[in-house]
PDB file of C-alpha atoms in Angstrom:
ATOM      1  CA  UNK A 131     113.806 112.651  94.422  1.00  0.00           C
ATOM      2  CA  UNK A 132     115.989 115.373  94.656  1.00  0.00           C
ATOM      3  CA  UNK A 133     117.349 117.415  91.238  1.00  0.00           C
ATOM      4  CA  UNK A 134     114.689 115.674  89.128  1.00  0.00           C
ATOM      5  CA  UNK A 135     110.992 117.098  88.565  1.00  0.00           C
ATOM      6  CA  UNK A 136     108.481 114.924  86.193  1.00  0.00           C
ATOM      7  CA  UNK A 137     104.815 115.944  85.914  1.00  0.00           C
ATOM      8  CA  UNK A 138     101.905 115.991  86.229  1.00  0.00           C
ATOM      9  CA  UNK A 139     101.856 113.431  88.812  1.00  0.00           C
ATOM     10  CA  UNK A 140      98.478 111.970  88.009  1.00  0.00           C
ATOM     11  CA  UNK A 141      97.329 112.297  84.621  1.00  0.00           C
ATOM     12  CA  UNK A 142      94.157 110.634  82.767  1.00  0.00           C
ATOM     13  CA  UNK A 143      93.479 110.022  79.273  1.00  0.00           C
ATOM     14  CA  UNK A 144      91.230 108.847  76.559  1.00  0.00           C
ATOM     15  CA  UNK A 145      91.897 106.065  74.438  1.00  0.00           C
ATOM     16  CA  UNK A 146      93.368 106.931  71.150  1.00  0.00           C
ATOM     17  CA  UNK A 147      95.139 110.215  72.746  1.00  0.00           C
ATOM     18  CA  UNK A 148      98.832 111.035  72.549  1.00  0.00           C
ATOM     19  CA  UNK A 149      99.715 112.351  75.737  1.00  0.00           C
ATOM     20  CA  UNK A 150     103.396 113.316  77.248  1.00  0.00           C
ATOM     21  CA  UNK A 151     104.728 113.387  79.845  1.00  0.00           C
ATOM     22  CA  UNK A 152     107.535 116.091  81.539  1.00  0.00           C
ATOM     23  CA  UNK A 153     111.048 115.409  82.609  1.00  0.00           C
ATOM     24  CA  UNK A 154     113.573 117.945  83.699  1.00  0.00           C
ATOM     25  CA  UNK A 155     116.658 117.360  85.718  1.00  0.00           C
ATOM     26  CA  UNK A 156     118.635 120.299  87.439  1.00  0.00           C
ATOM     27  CA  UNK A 157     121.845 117.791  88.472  1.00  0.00           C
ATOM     28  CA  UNK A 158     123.967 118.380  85.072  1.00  0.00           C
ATOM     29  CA  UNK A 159     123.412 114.330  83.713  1.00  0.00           C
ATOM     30  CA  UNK A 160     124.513 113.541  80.438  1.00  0.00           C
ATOM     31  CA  UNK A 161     122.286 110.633  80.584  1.00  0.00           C
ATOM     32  CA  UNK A 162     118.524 110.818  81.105  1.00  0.00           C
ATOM     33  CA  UNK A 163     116.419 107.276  81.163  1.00  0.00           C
ATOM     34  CA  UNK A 164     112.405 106.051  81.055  1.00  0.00           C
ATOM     35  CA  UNK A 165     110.796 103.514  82.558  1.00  0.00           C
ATOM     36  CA  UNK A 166     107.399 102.043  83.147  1.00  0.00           C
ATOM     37  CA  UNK A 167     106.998 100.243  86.390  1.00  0.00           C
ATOM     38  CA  UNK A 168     103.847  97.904  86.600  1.00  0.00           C
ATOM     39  CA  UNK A 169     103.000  95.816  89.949  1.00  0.00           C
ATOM     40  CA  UNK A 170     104.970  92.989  90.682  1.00  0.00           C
ATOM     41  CA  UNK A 171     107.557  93.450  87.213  1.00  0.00           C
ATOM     42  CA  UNK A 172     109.770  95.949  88.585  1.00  0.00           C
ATOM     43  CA  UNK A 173     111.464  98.562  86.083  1.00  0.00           C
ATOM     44  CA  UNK A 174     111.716  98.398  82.365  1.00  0.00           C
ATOM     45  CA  UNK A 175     113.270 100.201  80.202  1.00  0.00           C
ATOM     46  CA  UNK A 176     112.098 102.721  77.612  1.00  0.00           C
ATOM     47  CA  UNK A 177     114.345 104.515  76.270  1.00  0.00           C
ATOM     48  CA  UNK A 178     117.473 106.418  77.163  1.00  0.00           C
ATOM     49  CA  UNK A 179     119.499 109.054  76.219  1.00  0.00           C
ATOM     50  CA  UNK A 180     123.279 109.535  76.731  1.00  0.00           C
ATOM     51  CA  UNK A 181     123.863 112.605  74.870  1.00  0.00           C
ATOM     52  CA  UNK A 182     121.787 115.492  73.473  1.00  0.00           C
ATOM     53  CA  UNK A 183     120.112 114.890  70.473  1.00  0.00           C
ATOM     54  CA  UNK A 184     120.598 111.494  70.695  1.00  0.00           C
ATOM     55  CA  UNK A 185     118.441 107.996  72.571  1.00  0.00           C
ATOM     56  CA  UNK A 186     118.144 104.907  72.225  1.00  0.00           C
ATOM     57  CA  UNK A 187     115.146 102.533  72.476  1.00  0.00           C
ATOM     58  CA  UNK A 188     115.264 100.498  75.595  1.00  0.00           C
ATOM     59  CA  UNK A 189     113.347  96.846  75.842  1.00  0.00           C
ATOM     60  CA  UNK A 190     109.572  98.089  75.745  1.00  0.00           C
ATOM     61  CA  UNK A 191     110.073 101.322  73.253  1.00  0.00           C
ATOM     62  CA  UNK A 192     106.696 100.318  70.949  1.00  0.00           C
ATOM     63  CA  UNK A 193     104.461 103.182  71.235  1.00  0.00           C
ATOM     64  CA  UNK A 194     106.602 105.799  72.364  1.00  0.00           C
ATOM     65  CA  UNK A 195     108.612 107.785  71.615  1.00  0.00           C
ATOM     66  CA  UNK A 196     111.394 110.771  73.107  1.00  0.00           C
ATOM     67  CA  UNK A 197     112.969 113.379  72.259  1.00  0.00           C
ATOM     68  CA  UNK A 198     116.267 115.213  73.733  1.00  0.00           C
ATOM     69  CA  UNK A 199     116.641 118.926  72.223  1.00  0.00           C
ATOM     70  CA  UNK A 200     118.404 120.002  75.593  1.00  0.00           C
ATOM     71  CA  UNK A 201     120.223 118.472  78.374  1.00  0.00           C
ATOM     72  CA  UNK A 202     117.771 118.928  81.065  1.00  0.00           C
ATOM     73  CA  UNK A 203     114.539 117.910  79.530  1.00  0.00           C
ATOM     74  CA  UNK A 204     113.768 114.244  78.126  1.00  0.00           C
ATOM     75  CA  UNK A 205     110.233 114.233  77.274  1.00  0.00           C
ATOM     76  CA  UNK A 206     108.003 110.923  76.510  1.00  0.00           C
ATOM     77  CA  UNK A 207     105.414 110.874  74.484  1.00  0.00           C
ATOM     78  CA  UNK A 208     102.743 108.049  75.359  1.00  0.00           C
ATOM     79  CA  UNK A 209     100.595 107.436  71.620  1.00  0.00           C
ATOM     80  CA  UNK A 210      98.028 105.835  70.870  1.00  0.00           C
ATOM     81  CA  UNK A 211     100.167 102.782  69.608  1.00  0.00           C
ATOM     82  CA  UNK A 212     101.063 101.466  72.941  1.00  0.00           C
ATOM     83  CA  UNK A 213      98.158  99.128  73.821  1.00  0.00           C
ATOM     84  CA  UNK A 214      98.387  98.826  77.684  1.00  0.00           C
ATOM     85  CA  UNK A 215      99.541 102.736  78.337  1.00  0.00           C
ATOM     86  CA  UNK A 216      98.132 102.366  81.881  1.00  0.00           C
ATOM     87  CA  UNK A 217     101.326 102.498  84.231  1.00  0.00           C
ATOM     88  CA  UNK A 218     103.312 104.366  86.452  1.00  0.00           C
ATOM     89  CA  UNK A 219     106.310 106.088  84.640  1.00  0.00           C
ATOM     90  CA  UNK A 220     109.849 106.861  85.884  1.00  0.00           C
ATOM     91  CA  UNK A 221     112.323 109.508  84.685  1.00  0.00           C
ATOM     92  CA  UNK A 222     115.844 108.566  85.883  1.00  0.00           C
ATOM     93  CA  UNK A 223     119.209 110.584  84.940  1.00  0.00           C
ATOM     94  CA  UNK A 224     122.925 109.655  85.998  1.00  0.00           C
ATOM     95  CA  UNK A 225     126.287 110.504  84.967  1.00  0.00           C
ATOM     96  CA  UNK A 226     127.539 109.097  81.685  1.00  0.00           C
ATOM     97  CA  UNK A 227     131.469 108.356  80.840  1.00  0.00           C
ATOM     98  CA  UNK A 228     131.475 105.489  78.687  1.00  0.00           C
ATOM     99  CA  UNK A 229     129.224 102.258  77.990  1.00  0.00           C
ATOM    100  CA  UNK A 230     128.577  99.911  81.346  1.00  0.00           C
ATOM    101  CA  UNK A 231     129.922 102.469  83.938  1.00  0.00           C
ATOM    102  CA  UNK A 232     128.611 101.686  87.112  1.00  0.00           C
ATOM    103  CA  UNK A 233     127.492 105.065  87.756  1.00  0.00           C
ATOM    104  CA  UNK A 234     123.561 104.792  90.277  1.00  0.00           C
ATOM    105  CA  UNK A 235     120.573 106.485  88.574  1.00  0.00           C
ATOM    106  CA  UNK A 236     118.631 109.493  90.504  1.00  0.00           C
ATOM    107  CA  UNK A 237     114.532 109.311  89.520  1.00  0.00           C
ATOM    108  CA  UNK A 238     112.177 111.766  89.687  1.00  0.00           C
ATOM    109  CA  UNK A 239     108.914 111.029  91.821  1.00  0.00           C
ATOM    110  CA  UNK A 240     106.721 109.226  88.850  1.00  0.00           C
ATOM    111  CA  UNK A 241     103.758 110.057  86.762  1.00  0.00           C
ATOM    112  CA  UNK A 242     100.801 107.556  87.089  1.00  0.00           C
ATOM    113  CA  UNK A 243      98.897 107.491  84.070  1.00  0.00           C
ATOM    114  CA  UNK A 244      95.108 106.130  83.636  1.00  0.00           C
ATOM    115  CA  UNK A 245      93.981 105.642  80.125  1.00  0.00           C
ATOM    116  CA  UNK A 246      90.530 104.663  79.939  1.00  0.00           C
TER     117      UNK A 246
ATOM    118  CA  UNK B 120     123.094  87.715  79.843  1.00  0.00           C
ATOM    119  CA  UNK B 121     122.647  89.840  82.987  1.00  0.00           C
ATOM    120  CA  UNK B 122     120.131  89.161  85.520  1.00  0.00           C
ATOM    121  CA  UNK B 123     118.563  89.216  89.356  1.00  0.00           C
ATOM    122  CA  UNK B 124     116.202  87.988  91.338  1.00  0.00           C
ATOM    123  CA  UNK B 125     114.690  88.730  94.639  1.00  0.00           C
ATOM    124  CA  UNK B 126     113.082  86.027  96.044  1.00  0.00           C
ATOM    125  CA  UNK B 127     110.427  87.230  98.357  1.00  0.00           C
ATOM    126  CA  UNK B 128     107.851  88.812  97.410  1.00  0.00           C
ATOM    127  CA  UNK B 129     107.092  90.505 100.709  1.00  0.00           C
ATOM    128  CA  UNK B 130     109.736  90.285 103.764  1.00  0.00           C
ATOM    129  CA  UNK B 131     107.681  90.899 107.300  1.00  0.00           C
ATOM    130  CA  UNK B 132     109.660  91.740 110.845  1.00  0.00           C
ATOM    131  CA  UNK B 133     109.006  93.178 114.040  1.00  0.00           C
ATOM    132  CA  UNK B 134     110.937  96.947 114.617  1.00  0.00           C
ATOM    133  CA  UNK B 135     114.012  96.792 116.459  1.00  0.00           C
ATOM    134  CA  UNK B 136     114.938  93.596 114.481  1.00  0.00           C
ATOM    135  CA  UNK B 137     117.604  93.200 112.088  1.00  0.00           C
ATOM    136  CA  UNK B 138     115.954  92.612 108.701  1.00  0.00           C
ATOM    137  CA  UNK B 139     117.407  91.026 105.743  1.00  0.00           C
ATOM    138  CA  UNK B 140     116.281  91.384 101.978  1.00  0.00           C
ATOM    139  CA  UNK B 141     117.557  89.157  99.829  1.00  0.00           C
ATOM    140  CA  UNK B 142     119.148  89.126  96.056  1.00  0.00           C
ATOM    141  CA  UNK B 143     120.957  86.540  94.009  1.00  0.00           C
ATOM    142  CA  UNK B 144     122.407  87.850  90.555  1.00  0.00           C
ATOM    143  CA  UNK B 145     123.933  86.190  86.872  1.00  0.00           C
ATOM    144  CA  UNK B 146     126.540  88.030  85.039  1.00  0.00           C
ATOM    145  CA  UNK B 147     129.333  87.415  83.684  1.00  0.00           C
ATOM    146  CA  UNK B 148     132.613  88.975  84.784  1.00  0.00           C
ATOM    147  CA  UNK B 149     132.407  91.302  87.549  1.00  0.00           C
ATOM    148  CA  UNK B 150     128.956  92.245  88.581  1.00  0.00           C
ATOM    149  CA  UNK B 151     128.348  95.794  89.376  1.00  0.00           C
ATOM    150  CA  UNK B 152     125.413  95.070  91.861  1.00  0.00           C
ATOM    151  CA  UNK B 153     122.625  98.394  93.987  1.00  0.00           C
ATOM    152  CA  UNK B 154     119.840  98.947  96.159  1.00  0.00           C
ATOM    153  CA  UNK B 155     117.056 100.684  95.733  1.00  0.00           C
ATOM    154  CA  UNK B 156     114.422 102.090  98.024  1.00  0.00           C
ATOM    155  CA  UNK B 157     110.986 103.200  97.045  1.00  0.00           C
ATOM    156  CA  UNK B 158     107.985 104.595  98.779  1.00  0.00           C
ATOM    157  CA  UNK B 159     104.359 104.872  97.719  1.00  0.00           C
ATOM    158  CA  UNK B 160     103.991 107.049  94.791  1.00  0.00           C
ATOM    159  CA  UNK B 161     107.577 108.199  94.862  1.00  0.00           C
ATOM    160  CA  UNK B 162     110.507 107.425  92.309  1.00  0.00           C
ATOM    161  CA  UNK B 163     113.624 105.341  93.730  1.00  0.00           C
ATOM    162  CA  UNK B 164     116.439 106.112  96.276  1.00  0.00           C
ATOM    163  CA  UNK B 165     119.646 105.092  95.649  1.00  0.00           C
ATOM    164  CA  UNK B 166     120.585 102.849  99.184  1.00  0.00           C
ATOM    165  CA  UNK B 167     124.165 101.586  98.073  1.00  0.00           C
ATOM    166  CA  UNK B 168     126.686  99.958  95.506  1.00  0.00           C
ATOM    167  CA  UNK B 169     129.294  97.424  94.620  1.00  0.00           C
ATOM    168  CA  UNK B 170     131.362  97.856  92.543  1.00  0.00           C
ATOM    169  CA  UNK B 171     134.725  95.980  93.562  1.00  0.00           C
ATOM    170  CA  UNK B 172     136.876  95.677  96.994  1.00  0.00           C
ATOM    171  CA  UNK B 173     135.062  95.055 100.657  1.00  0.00           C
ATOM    172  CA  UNK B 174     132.166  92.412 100.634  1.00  0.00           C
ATOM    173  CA  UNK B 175     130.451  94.702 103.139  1.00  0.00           C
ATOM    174  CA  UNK B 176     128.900  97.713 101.373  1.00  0.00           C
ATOM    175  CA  UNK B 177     127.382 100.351 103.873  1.00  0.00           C
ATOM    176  CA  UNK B 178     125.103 102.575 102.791  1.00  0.00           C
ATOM    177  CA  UNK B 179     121.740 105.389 103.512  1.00  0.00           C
ATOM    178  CA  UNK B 180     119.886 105.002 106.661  1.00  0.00           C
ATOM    179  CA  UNK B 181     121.982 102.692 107.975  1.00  0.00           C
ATOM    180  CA  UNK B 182     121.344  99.486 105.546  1.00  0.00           C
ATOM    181  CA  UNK B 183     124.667  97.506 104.069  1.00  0.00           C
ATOM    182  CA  UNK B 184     124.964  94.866 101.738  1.00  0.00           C
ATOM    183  CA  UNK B 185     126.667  92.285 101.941  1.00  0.00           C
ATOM    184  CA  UNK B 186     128.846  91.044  98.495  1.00  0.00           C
ATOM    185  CA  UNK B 187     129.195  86.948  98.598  1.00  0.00           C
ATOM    186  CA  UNK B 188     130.797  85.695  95.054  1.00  0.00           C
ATOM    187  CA  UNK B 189     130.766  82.039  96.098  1.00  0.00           C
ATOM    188  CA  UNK B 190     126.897  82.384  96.329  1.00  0.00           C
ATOM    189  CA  UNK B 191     126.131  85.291  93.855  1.00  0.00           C
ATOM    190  CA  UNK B 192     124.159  87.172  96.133  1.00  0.00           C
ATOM    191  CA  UNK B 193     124.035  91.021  97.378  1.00  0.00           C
ATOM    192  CA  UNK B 194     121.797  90.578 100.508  1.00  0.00           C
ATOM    193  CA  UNK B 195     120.571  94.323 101.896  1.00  0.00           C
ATOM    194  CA  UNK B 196     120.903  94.317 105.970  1.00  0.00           C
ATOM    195  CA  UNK B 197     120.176  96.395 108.938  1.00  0.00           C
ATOM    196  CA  UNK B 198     120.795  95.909 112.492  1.00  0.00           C
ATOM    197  CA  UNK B 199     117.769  97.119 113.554  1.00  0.00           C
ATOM    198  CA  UNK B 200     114.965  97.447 111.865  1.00  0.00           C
ATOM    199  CA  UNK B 201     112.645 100.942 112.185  1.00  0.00           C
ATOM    200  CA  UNK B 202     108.668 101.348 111.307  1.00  0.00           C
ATOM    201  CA  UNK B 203     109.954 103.915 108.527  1.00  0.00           C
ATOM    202  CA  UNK B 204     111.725 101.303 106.621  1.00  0.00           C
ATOM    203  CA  UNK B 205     108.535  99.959 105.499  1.00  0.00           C
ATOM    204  CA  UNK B 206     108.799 100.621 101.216  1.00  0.00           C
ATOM    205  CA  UNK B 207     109.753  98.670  97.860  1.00  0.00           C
ATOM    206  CA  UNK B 208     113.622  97.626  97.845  1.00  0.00           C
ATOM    207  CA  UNK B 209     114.769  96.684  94.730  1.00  0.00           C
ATOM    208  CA  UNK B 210     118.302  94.932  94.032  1.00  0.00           C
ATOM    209  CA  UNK B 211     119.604  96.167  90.333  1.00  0.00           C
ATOM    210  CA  UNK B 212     122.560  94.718  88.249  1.00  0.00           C
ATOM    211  CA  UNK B 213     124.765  96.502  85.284  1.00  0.00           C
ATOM    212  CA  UNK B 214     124.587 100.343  85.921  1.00  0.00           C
ATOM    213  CA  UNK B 215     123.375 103.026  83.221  1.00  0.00           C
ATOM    214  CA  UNK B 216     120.961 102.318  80.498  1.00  0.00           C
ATOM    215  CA  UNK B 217     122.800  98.588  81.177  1.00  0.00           C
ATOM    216  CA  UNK B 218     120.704  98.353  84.566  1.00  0.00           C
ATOM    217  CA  UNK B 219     118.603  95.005  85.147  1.00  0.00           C
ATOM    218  CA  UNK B 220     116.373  95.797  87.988  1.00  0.00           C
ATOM    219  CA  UNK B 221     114.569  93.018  90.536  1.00  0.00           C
ATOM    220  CA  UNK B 222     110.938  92.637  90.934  1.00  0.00           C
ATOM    221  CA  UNK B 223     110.997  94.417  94.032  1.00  0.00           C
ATOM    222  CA  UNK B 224     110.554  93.032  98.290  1.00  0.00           C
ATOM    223  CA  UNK B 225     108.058  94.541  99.802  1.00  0.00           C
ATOM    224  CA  UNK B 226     109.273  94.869 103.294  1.00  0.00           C
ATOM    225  CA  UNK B 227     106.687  95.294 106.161  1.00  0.00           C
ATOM    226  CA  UNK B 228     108.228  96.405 109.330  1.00  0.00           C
ATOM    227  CA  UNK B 229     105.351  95.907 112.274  1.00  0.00           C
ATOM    228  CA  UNK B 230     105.347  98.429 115.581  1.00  0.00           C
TER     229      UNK B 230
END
């Protein structure tokens, strides 16, 4: 998972409660990304962020929401908007040049999430 | 509109067997086309790339993928399969926040 920490690993939540979750990366990306992985749907995207102080909303952003005040740390808040928060979530970063660059993405291990 | 699809849902073989997984893809233009590994509870592992050049892309612990335009497909491949290759593989298209990722192969390798 190497460069990229997220946690807490397993966290658990009440309905109706904000919660957020930590991503830091150590490996210099300009670009930092989140996903939400369910069984059997693969990865989809959050949001991203190519730049400090700026992101993007990805295909699923409603009920979330990011911030990017430094270049290591992309944090996502869950809130109590998003109606099925229960998921396992993936912080990704890679290198950023330019729009479509085929340029891998490096993820940090996951936080799995239980709202109840 | 980019896209991908794996196939198989789950991909069983005995160890010491090459395994395939496989991966057709939809773009248009040149299709920058990875692999993914992922264990239980873990985040992904890049495997390997293509970007342009040799069909034959070799990458981590000893898996290559094999680039076939004709058939727009970017089957992962190992000689021999080990018990520790057991995980998630997913194929993704695009690159950056332009990535389309698979569904995912579970791939069972038996002892």
């Amino acid at each position: 998972d190497g460069g990229i920490t997220q946690s807490p690993k397993y966290l658990f939540r009440k309905e109706g409660q904000n919660v957020t979750l930590s991503c830091e990366q150590n490996l210099n990306h300009d670009a930092m990304y989140w996903y939400r992985q369910d069984p059997g749907q693969g990865l989809r995207l959050i949001y991203y962020s190519q730049i400090v102080n700026d992101f993007q909303k990805g295909d699923i952003a409603e009920g979330y929401s990011v911030s990017r005040e430094k270049k290591e740390s992309f944090p996502l808040t869950v809130t109590s908007a998003q109606k099925n928060p229960t998921a396992f979530y993936l912080c990704a970063s890679s290198i950023f040049l330019g729009s479509g660059e085929p340029y891998e993405q490096y993820f940090g291990p996951g936080t799995r999430l239980t709202v109840t | 509109a980019q896209s991908v699809a794996q196939p198989e849902d789950q991909v069983n073989v005995a160890e010491g067997n090459p395994l395939t997984v496989k991966c057709t893809y939809s773009v248009s233009g040149n299709p920058y086309l990875f692999w993914y590994v992922q264990y239980p509870n873990r985040g992904l592992q890049f495997l390997l790339k293509y970007i342009t050049g040799d069909n034959l892309v070799k990458g981590s612990y000893g898996f290559e993928a094999e680039f076939n335009k004709s058939q727009t497909s970017f089957h992962l491949k190992k000689p021999s399969a080990l018990v520790s290759d057991s995980a998630l593989y997913f194929c993704a298209v695009g690159g950056g926040f332009k990535t389309i990722f698979g569904a995912g192969t579970r791939l069972f390798v038996k002892a």
